[in-house]
Tab-separated table of C-alpha atoms in Angstrom:
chain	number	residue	atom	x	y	z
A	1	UNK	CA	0.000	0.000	0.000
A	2	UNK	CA	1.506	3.360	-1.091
A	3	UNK	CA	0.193	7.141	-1.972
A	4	UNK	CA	1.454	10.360	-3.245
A	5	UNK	CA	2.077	14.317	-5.190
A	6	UNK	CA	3.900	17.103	-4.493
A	7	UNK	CA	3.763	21.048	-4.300
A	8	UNK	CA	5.320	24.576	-3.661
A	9	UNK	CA	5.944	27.051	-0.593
A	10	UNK	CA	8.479	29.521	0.748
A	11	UNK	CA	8.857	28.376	4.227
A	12	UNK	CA	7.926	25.593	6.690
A	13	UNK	CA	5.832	26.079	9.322
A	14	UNK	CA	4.709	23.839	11.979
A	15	UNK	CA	0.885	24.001	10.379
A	16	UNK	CA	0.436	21.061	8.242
A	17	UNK	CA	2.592	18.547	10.801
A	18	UNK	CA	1.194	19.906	13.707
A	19	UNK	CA	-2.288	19.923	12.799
A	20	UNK	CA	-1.744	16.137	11.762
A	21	UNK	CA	-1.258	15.513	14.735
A	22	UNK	CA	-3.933	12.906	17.010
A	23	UNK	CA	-5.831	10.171	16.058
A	24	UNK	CA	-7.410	9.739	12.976
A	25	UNK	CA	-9.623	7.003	10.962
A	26	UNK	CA	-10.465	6.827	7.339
A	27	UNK	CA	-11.268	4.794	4.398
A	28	UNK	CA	-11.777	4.950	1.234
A	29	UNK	CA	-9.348	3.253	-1.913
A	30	UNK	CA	-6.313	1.697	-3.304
A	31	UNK	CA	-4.579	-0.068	-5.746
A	32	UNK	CA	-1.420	-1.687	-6.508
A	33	UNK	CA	-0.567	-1.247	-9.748
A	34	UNK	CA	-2.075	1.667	-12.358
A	35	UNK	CA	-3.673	-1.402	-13.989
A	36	UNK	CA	-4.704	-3.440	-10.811
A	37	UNK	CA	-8.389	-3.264	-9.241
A	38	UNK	CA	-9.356	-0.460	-7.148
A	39	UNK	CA	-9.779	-2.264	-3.668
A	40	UNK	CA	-11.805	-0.673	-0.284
A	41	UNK	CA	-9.544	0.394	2.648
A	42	UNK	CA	-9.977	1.464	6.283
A	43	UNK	CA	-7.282	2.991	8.480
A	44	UNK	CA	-7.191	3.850	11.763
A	45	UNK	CA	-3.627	5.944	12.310
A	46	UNK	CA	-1.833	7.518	15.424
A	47	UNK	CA	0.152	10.493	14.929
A	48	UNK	CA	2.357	12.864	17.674
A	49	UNK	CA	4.478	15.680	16.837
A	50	UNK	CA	7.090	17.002	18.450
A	51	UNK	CA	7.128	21.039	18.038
A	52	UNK	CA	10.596	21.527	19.069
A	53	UNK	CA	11.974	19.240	16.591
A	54	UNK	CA	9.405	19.979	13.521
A	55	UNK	CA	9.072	15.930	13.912
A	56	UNK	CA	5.375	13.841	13.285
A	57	UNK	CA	5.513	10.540	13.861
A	58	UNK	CA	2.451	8.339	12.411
A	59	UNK	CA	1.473	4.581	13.531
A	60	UNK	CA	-1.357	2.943	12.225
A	61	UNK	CA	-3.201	-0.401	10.737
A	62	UNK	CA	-5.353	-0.379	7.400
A	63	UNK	CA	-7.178	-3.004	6.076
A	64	UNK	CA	-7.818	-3.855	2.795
A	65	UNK	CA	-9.938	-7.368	1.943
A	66	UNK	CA	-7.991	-10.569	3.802
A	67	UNK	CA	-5.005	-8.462	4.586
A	68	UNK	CA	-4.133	-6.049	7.528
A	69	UNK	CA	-0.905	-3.718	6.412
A	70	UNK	CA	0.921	-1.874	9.651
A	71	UNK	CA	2.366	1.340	8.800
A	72	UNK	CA	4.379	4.028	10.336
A	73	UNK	CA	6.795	6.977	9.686
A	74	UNK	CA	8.573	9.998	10.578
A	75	UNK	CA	8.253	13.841	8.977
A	76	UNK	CA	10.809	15.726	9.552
A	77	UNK	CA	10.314	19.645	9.276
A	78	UNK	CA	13.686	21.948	8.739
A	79	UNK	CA	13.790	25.454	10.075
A	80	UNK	CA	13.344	28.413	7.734
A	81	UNK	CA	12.774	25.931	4.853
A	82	UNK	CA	9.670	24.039	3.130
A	83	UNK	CA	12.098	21.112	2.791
A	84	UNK	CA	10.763	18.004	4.608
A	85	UNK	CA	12.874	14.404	5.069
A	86	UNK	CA	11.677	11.338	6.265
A	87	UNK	CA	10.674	7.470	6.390
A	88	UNK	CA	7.776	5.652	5.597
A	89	UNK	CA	7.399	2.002	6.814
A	90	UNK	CA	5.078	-0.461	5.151
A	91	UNK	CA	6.485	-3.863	6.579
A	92	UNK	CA	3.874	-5.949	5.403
A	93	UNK	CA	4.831	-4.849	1.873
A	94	UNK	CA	7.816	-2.402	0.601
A	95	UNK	CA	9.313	-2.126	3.736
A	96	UNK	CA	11.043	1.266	4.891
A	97	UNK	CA	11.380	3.888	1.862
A	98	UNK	CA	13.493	7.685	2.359
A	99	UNK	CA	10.920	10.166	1.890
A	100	UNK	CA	11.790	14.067	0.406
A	101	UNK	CA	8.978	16.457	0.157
A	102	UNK	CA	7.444	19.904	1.087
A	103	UNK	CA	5.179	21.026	3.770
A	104	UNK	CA	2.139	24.294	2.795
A	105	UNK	CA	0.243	25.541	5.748
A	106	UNK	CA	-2.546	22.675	4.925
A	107	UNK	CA	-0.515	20.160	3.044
A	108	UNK	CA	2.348	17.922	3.577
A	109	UNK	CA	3.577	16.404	-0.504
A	110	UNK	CA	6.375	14.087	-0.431
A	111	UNK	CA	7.641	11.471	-3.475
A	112	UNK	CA	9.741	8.208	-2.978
A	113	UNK	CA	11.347	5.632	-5.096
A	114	UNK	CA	11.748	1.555	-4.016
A	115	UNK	CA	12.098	-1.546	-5.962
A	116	UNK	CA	9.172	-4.106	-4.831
A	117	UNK	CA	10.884	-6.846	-2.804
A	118	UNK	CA	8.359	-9.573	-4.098
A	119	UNK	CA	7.991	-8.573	-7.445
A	120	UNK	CA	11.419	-6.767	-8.158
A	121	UNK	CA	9.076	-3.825	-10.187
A	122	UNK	CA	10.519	-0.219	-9.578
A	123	UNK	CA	7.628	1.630	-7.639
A	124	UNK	CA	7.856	5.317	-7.611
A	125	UNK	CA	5.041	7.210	-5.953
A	126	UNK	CA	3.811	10.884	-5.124
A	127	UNK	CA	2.058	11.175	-1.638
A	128	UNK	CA	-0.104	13.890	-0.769
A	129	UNK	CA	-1.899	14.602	2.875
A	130	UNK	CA	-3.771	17.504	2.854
A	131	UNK	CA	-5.316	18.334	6.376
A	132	UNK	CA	-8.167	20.838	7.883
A	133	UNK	CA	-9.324	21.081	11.090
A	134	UNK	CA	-11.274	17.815	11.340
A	135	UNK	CA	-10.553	16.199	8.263
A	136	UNK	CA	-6.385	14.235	6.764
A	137	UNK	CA	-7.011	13.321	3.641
A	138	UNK	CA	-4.472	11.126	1.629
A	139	UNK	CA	-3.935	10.790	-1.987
A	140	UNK	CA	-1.392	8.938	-3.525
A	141	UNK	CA	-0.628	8.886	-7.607
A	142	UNK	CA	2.158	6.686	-9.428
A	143	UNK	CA	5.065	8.885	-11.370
A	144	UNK	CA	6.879	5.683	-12.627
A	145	UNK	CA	6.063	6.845	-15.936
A	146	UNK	CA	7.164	10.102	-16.714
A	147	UNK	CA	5.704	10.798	-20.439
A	148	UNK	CA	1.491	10.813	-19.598
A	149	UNK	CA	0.288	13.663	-18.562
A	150	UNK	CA	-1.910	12.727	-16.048
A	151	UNK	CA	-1.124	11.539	-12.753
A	152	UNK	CA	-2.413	7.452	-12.184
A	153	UNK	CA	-3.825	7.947	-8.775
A	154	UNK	CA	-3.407	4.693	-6.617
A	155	UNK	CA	-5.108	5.824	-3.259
A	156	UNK	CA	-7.676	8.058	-1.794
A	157	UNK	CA	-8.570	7.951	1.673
A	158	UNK	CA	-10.414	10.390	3.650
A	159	UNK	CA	-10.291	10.304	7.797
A	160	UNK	CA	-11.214	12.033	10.627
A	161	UNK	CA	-10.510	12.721	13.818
């Protein structure tokens, strides 16, 4: 299970981390593949940030039919900067991926790059949250392949708090 897209913004601010913060649950879609069958999701997600070290940390199960996936990861903010670094963990299926992204006052866009250890296929993936007062929503869209135009999304899943 993986998400994604990215975006623009002079400096970071502890907005879209902190605001991510709590506990959150959501559902919605995902795929595996551009080409594979949309598939019904539900996620229930933990996440605490630490202001003094622009840091969110996320925990969480999802569910998708006859599989549970356990996720978790780290957002790292940088001073004076949009610039956000990272980890994402998906240990029930690509493992631990470096993340590189931006954070917006509302929106946190980061992309990553892995090889699938089952299937050996180069995944590279866009991963958008996008957060309000109540609501996270995540969106995910493949960039493997570079010449279409549009993005392929892969994911789609709206919580709240």
């Amino acid at each position: 299970f993986c998400a994604a897209m990215i975006c623009f913004s002079p400096t970071v601010q502890a907005g879209a981390l902190a605001d991510m913060a709590g506990s959150w649950r959501g559902s919605g879609w995902v795929k595996q593949t551009d080409q594979g069958p949309q598939e019904t999701i539900r996620c229930q997600i933990e996440n605490t940030f630490d202001a003094t070290r622009l840091k969110l940390t996320l925990s969480g199960i999802c569910a998708v039919p006859g599989q549970k996936l356990t996720l978790s990861g780290t957002l790292n903010g940088t001073p004076n900067s949009t610039r956000i670094t990272g980890r994402w963990s998906n240990p029930d299926g690509l493992g631990s991926v470096r993340v590189v992204g931006v954070e917006q006052a509302d929106l946190i866009a980061f992309t990553f790059s892995t090889r699938d250890p089952v299937t050996e296929r180069e995944i590279s993936q866009n991963v958008e949250w996008r957060v309000t007062e109540n609501t996270l929503h995540l969106r995910s869209a493949d960039r493997t392949k570079a010449d279409t135009a549009a993005d392929i999304l892969l994911s789609d899943i709206l919580f709240s708090k």
